[in-house]
PDB file of C-alpha atoms in Angstrom:
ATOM      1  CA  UNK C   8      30.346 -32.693-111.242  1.00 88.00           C
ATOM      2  CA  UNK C   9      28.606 -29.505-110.666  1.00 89.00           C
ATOM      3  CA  UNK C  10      26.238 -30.297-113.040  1.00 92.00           C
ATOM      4  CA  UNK C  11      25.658 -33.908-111.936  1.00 93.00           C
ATOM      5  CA  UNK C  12      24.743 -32.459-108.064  1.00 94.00           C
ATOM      6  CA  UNK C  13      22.364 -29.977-109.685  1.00 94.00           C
ATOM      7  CA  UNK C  14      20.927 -32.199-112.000  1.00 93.00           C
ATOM      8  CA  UNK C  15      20.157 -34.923-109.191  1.00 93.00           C
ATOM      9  CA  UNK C  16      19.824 -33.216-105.769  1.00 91.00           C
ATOM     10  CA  UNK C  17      17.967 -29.608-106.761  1.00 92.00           C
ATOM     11  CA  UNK C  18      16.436 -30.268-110.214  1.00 92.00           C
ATOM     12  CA  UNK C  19      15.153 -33.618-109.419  1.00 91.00           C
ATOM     13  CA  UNK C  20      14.609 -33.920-105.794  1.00 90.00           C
ATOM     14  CA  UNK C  21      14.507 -30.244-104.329  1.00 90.00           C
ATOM     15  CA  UNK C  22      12.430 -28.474-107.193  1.00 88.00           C
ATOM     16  CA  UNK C  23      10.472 -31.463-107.379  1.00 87.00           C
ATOM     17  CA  UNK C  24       9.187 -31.767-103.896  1.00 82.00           C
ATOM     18  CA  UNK C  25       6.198 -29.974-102.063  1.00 69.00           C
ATOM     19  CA  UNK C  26       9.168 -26.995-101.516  1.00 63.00           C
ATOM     20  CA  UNK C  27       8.289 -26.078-104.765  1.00 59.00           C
ATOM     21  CA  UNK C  28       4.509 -25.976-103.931  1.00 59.00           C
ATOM     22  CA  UNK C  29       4.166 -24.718 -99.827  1.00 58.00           C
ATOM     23  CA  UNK C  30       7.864 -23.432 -98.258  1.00 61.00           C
ATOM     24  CA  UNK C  31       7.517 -23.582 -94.623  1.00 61.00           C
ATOM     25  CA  UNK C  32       9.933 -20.948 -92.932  1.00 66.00           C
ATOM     26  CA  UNK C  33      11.616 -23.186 -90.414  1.00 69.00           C
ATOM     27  CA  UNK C  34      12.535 -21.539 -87.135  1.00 75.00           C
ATOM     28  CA  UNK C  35      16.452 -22.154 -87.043  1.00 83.00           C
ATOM     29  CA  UNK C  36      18.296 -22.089 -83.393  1.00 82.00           C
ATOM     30  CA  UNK C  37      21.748 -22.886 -81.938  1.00 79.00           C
ATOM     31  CA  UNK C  38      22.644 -26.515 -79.850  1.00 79.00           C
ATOM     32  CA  UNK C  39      25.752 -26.095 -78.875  1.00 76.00           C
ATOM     33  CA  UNK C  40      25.270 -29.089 -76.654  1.00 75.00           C
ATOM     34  CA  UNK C  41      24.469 -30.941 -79.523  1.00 76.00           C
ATOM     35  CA  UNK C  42      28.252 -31.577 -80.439  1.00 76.00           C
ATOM     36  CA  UNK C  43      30.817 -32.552 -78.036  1.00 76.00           C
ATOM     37  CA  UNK C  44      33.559 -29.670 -77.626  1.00 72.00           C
ATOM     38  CA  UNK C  45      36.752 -30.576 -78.723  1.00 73.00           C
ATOM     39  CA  UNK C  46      38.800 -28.311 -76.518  1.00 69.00           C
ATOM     40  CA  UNK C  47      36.228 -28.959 -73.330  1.00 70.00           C
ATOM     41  CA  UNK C  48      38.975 -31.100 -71.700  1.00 71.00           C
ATOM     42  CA  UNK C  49      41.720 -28.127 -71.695  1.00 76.00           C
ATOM     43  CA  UNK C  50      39.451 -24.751 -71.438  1.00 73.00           C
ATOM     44  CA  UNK C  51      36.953 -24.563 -69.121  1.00 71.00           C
ATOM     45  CA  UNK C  52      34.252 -22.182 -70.335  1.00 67.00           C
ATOM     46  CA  UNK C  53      30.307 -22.087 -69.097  1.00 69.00           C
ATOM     47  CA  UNK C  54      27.864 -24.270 -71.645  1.00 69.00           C
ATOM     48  CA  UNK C  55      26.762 -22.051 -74.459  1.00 71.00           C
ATOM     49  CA  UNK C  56      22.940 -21.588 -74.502  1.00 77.00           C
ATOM     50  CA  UNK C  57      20.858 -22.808 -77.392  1.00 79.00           C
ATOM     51  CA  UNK C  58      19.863 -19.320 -79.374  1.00 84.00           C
ATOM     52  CA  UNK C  59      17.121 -19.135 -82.263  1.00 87.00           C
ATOM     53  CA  UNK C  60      18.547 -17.342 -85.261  1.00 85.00           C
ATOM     54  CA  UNK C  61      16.565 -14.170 -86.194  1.00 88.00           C
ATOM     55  CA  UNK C  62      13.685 -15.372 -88.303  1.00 86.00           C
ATOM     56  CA  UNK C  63      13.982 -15.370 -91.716  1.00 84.00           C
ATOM     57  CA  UNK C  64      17.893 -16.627 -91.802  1.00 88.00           C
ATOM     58  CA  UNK C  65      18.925 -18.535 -94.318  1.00 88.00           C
ATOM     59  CA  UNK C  66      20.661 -21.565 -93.871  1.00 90.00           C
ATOM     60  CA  UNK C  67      23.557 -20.733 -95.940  1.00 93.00           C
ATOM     61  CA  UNK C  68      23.853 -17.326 -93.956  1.00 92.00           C
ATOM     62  CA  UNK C  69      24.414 -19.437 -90.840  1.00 91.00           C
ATOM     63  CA  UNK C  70      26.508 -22.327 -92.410  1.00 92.00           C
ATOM     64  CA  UNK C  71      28.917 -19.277 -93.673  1.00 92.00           C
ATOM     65  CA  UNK C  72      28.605 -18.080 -89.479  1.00 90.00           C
ATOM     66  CA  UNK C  73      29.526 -21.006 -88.519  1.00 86.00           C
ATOM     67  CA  UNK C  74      32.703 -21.661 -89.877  1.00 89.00           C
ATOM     68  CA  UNK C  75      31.126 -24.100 -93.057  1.00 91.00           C
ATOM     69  CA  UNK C  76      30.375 -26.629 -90.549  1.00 87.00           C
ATOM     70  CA  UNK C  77      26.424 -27.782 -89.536  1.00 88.00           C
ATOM     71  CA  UNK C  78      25.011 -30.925 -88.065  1.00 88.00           C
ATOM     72  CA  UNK C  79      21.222 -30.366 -88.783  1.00 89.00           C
ATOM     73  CA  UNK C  80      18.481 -31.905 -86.526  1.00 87.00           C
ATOM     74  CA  UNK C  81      15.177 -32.527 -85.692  1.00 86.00           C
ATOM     75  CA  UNK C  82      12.603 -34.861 -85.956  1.00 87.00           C
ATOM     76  CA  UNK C  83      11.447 -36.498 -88.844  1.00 87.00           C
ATOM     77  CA  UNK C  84       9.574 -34.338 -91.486  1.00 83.00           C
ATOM     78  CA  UNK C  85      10.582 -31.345 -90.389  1.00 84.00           C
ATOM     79  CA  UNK C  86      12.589 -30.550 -93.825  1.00 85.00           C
ATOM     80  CA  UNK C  87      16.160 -31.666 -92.355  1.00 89.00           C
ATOM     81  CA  UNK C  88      16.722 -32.672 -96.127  1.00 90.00           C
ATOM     82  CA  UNK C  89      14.884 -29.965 -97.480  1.00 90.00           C
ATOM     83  CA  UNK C  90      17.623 -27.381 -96.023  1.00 91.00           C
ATOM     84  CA  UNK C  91      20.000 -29.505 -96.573  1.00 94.00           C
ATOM     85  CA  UNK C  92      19.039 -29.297 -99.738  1.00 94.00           C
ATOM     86  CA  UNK C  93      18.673 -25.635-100.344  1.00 93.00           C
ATOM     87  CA  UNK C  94      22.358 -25.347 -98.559  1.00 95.00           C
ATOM     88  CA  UNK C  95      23.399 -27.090-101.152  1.00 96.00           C
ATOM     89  CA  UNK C  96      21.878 -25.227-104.198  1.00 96.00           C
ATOM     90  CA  UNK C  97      23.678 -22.075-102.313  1.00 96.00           C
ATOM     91  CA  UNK C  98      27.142 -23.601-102.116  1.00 96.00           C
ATOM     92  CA  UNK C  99      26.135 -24.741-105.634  1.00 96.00           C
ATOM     93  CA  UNK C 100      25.818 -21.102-107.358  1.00 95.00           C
ATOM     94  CA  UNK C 101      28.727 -19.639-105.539  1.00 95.00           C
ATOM     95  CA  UNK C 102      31.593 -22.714-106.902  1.00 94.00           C
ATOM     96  CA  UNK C 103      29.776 -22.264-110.334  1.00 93.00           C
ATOM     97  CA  UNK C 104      31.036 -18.239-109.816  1.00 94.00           C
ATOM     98  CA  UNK C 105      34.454 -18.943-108.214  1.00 94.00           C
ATOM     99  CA  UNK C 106      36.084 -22.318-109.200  1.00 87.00           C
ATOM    100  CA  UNK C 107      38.437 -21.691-106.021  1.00 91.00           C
ATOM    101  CA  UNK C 108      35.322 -22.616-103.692  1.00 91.00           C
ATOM    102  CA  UNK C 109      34.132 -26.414-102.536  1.00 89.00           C
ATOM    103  CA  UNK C 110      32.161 -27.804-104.629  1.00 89.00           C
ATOM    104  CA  UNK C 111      29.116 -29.650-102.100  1.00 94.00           C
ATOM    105  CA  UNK C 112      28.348 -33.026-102.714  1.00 94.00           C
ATOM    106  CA  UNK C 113      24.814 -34.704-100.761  1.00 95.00           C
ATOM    107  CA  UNK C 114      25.548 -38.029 -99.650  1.00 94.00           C
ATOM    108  CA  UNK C 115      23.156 -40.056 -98.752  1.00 91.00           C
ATOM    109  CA  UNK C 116      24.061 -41.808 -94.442  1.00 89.00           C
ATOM    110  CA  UNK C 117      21.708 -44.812 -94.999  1.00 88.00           C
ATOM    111  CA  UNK C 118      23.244 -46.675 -97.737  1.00 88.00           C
ATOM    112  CA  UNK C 119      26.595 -46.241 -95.110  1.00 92.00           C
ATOM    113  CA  UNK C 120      24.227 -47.690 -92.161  1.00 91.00           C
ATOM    114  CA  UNK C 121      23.585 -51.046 -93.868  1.00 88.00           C
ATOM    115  CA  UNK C 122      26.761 -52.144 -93.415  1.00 92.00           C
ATOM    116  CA  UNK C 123      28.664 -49.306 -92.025  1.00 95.00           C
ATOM    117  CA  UNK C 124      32.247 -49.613 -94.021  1.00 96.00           C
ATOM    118  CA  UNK C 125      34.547 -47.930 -93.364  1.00 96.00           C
ATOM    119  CA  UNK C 126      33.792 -43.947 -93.813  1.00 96.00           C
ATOM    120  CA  UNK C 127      36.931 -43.476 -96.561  1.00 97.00           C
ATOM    121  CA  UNK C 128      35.930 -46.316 -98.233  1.00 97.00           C
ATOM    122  CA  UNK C 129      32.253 -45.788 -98.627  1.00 97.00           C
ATOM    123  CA  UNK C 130      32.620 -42.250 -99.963  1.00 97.00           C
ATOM    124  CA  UNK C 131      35.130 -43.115-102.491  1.00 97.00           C
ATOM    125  CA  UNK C 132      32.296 -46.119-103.364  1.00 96.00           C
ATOM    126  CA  UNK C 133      29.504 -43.485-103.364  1.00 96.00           C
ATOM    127  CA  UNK C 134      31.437 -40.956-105.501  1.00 96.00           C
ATOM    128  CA  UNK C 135      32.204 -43.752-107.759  1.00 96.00           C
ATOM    129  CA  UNK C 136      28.726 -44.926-107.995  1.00 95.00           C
ATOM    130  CA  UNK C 137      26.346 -42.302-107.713  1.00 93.00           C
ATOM    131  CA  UNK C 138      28.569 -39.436-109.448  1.00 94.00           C
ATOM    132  CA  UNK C 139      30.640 -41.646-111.589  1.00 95.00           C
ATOM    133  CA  UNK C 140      33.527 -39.776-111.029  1.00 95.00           C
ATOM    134  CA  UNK C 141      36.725 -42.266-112.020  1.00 96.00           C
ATOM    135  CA  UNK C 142      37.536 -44.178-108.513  1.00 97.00           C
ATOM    136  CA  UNK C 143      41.428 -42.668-108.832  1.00 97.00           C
ATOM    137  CA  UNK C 144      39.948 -38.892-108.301  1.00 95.00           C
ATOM    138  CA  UNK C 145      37.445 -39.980-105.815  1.00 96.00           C
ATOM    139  CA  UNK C 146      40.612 -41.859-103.684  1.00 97.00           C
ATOM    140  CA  UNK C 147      42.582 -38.527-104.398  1.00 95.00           C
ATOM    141  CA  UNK C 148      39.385 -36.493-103.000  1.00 92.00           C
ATOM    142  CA  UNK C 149      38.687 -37.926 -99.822  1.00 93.00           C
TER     143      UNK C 149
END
């Protein structure tokens, strides 16, 4: 599975795009307003202020900061999938040194948002599809 992420996502869609040629450092900030607090409704706390990250940080730096959890945005062509991308290859290198890590998977929203199934469903589908991995373990997976 490892292998088949690589293979796909970095070797044949990273490496292959103009990040190989001309790597724009992106400016990476904070939106805390973003995403709609949880625990808002019980703890009353002032809104967080949108930060920039010093320059230069990586995204899997601030993925690890904030708690493995992300929702990247911005407009279109401004290398959302690109960083997703190089997240990935990250999270990729450090399961293929500890098999006790995640092991990331990229799927991809707009095959979901032509007919919006049910999530469960649709990534058991996808897994099954895309990574061939035998529907049982997918089901078991998610």
């Amino acid at each position: 599975m490892l292998q088949k992420v690589r293979n796909f996502w970095i070797e044949g869609v990273l490496e292959q795009s103009m990040y190989a040629v001309a790597r724009l450092e992106l400016g990476l900030a904070t939106r805390p307003d973003a995403v709609k607090n949880v625990w808002e409704d019980v703890v009353q706390r002032p809104e967080p202020m949108p930060q920039r990250l010093p320059f230069g940080t990586c995204i899997s730096t601030a993925f690890g900061k904030f708690g493995n959890s992300l929702l990247i945005l911005g407009e279109p062509g401004t290398g959302k999938t690109t960083l997703l991308l190089e997240l990935t290859k990250a999270l990729l290198a450090q399961a293929e040194h500890d098999p006790n890590r995640h092991l990331p998977v990229v799927f991809n929203l707009s095959s979901w948002a032509a007919q919006q199934p049910p999530l469960a469903a649709w990534l058991v589908d996808e897994l099954s599809k895309r990574y061939l991995v035998p529907r049982k373990h997918a089901e078991t997976w998610v």
